Coordinates of C-alpha atoms in Angstrom, one line a residue:
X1 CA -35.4 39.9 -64.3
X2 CA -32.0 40.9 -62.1
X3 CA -33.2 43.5 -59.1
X4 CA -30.7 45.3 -57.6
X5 CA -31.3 46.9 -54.4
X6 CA -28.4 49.8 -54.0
X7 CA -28.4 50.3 -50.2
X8 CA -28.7 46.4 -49.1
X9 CA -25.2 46.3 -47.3
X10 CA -26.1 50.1 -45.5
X11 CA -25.6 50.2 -42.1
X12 CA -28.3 52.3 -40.2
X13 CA -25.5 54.9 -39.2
X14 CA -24.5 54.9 -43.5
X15 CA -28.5 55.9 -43.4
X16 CA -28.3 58.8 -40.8
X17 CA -25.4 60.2 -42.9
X18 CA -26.9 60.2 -45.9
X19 CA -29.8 62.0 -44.7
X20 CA -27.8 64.4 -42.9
X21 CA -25.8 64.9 -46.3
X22 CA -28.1 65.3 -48.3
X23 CA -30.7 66.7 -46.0
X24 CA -33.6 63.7 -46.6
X25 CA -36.6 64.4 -44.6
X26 CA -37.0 61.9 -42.2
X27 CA -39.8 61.1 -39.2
X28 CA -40.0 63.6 -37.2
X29 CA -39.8 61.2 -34.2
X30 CA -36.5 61.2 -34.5
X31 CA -36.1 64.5 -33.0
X32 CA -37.8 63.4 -29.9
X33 CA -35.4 60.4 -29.0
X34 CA -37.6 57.5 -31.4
X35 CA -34.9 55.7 -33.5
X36 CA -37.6 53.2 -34.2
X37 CA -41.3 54.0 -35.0
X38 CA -43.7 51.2 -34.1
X39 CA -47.1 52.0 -32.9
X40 CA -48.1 54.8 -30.1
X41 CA -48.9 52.6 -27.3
X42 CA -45.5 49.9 -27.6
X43 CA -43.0 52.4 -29.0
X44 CA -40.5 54.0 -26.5
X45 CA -37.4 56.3 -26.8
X46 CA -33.7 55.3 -26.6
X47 CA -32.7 55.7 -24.5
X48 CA -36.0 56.0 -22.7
X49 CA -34.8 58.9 -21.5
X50 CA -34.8 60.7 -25.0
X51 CA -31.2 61.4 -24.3
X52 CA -30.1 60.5 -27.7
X53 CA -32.3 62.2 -30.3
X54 CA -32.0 63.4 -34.2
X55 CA -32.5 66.6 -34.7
X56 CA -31.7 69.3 -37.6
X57 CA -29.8 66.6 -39.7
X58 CA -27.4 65.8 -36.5
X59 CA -27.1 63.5 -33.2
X60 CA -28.0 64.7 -30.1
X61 CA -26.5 62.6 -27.3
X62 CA -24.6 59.5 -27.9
X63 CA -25.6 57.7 -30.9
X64 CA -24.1 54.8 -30.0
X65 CA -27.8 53.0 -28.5
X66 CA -29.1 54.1 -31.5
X67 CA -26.1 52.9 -34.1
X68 CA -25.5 49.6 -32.1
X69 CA -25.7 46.6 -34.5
X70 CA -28.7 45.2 -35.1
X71 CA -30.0 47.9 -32.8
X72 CA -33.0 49.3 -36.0
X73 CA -35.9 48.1 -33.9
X74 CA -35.2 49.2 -30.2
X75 CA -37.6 50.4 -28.8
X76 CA -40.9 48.6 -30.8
X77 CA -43.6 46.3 -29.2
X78 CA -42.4 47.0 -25.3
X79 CA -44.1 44.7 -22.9
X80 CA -45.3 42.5 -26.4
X81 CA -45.1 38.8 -26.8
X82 CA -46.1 36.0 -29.6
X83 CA -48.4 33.5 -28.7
X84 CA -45.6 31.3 -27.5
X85 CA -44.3 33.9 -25.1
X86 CA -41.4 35.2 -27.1
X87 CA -40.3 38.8 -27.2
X88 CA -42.2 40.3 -30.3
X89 CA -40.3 41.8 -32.7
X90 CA -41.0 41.6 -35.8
X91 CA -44.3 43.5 -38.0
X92 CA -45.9 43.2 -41.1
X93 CA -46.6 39.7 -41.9
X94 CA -45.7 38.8 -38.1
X95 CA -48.0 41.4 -36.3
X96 CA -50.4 39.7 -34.3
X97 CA -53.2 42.6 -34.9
X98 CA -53.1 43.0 -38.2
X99 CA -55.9 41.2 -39.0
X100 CA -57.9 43.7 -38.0
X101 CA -57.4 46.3 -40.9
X102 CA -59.8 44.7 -42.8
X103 CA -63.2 44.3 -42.8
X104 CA -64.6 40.6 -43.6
X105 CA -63.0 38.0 -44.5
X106 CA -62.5 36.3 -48.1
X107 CA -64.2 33.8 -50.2
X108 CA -67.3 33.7 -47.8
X109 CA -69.5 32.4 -50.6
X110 CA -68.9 30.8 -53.4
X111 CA -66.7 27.2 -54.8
X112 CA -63.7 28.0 -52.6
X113 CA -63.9 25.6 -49.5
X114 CA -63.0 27.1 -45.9
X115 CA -59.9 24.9 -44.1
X116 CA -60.5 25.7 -40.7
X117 CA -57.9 24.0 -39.0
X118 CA -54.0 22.8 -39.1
X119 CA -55.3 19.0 -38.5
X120 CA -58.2 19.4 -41.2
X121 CA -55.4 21.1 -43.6
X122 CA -52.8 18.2 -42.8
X123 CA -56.0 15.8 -43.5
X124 CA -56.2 17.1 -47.3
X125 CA -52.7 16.9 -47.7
X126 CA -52.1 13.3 -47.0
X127 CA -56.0 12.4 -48.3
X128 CA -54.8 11.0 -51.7
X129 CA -56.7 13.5 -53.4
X130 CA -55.5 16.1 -55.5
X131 CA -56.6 19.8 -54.4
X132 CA -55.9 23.5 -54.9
X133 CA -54.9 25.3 -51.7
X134 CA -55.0 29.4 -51.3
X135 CA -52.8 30.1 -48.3
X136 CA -54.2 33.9 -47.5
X137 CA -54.2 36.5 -44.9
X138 CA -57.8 38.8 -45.6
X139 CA -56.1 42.1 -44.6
X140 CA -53.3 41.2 -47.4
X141 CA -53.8 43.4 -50.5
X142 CA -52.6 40.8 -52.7
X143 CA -55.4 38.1 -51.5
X144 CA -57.7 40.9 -52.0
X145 CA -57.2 41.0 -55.4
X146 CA -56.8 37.9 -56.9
X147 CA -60.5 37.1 -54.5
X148 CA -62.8 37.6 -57.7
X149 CA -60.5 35.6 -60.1
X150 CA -59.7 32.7 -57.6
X151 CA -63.5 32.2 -57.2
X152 CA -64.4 32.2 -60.9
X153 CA -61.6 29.7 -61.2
X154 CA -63.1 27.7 -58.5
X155 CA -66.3 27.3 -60.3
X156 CA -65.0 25.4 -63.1
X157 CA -61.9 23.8 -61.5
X158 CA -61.0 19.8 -61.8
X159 CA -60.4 19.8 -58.3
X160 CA -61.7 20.8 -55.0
X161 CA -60.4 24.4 -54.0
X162 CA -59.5 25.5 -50.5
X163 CA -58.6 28.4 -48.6
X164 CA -56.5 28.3 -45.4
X165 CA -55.8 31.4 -43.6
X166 CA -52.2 31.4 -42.9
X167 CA -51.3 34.6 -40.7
X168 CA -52.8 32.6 -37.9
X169 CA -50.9 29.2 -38.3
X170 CA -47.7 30.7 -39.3
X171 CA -45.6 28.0 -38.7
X172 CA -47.6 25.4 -40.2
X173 CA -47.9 26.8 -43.7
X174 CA -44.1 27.7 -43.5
X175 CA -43.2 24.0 -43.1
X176 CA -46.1 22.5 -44.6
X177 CA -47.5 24.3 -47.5
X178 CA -44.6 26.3 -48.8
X179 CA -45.6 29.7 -47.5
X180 CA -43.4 32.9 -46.6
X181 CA -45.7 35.5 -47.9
X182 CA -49.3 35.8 -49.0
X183 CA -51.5 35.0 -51.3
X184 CA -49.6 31.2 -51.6
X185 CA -51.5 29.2 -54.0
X186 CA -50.4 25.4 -54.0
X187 CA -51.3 21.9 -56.1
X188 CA -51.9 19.1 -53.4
X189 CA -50.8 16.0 -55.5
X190 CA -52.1 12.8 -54.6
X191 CA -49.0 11.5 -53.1
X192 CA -49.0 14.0 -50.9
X193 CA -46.4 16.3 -52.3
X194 CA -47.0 20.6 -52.4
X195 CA -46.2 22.6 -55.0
X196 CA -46.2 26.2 -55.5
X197 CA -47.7 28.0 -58.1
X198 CA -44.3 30.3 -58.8
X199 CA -46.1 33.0 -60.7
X200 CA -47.4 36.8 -59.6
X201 CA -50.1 36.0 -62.8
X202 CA -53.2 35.6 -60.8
X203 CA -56.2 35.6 -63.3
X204 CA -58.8 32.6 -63.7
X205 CA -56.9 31.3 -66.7
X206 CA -53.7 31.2 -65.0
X207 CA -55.1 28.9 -62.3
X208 CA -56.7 26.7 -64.5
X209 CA -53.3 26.6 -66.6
X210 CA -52.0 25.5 -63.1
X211 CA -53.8 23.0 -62.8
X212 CA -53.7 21.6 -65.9
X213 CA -50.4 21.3 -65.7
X214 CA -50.2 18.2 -63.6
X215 CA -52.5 16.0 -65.9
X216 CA -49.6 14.4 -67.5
X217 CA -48.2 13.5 -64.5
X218 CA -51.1 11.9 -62.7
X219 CA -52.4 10.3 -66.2

C-alpha cells in the first residue's frame, strides 16, 4: 500500500495562501492574533500583542512571526515544562494531561498482568521467559479497542500476557520495547530479544497467530 500525502513539503505560508485562494475556512482564532491553537489557559497570541492577525482570507500586521520557519507552534504550552524541565512543545502522544480524557483504566480484570514499573518491565525482559507485552496508553482509542480481544486472547495464551502503560515511561518503551505509538504489542523471546507484532489486525486470532509464530524458533 503506497500513501501519498500531497501537501508534505507545504510551508505554513503555502497553507495561508491556499486558504486565502481558495477561501478555506479556517479557526477563527486566527482573526484574533492565534497562529497556533493549543488549549485556553497556555495558548497566547503572536505577537502577544495580537499585532499580527488573519482576518477575511488576508494578513493583518507582519506575517513574518507568524511565517518564520519552524515558527507552526508559537505560542502553545506558555510557562509548560516536561517532567525533566524542558520547554513543552509537543501534543498528542506527548501531552502530559492527556490521560485524563478517559475514564478507567484497561485490562483491570482478567488474564492480562499489570507491569507497574520500568525496573519490573526490564525484569521480564531479561527473565529468560518468553512473554507477550501490550504497551498502551487508556485514553488511546486504539488500546480501547483491541481491550476485549487482547483479554480473550490472554485467556488461552502459551505465555504470560502483560500490559505496560507507556504514555508515562515514554522513553523507556521508545528504547526498550519498540514503541512510538500506541497500542504496541511485543513477543519477549527468551534471549531477551523484542519484537513487534507489525500488524493493525488486532483480533484474538491474530495474537495467538503471533505467538505461534515463534514456536519454530524456540523448539
Amino acid at each position: 500500500l503506497a500513501k501519498c500525502n500531497p501537501i508534505a513539503y507545504w510551508t505554513l505560508e503555502d497553507t495561508f495562501d491556499y486558504i486565502a485562494k481558495y477561501e478555506v475556512p479556517h479557526h477563527p482564532l486566527h482573526a484574533q492574533g492565534y497562529p497556533s491553537i493549543g488549549d485556553a489557559k497556555d495558548t497566547i497570541p503572536i505577537p502577544e500583542d495580537g499585532s499580527t492577525k488573519f482576518v477575511n482570507f488576508k494578513f493583518e500586521g507582519d506575517k513574518t512571526p507568524w511565517l518564520d520557519y519552524a515558527s507552526e507552534r508559537k505560542g502553545r504550552f506558555v510557562g509548560l515544562a516536561n517532567k525533566d524541565g524542558s520547554t513543552k512543545t509537543e501534543c498528542g502522544i506527548h501531552v502530559a494531561g492527556a490521560e485524563q480524557t478517559f475514564d478507567r483504566d484497561l485490562w483491570e480484570e482478567g488474564a492480562v498482568k499489570n507491569i507497574a514499573s520500568t525496573d519490573e518491565a526490564a525484569e521480564i525482559i531479561g527473565s529468560g521467559k518468553e512473554a507477550i507485552v501490550a504497551v498502551y496508553a487508556p485514553w488511546c482509542q486504539f488500546c480501547q479497542g483491541m481491550e476485549d480481544e487482547f483479554a480473550k486472547y490472554a485467556e488461552s495464551a502459551g505465555v504470560p500476557v502483560y500490559k505496560f502503560r507507556g504514555d508515562e515511561e515514554r522513553d523507556f518503551v521508545q528504547a526498550s520495547l519498540n514503541t512510538e505509538s500506541f497500542p504496541t504489542v511485543n513477543f519477549i523471546k527468551a534471549d531477551g530479544s523484542v519484537v513487534k507484532y507489525d500488524s493493525e489486525a488486532r483480533s484474538a486470532d491474530d495474537f495467538a497467530t503471533f505467538e505461534k509464530s515463534f514456536e519454530k524458533s524456540t523448539a
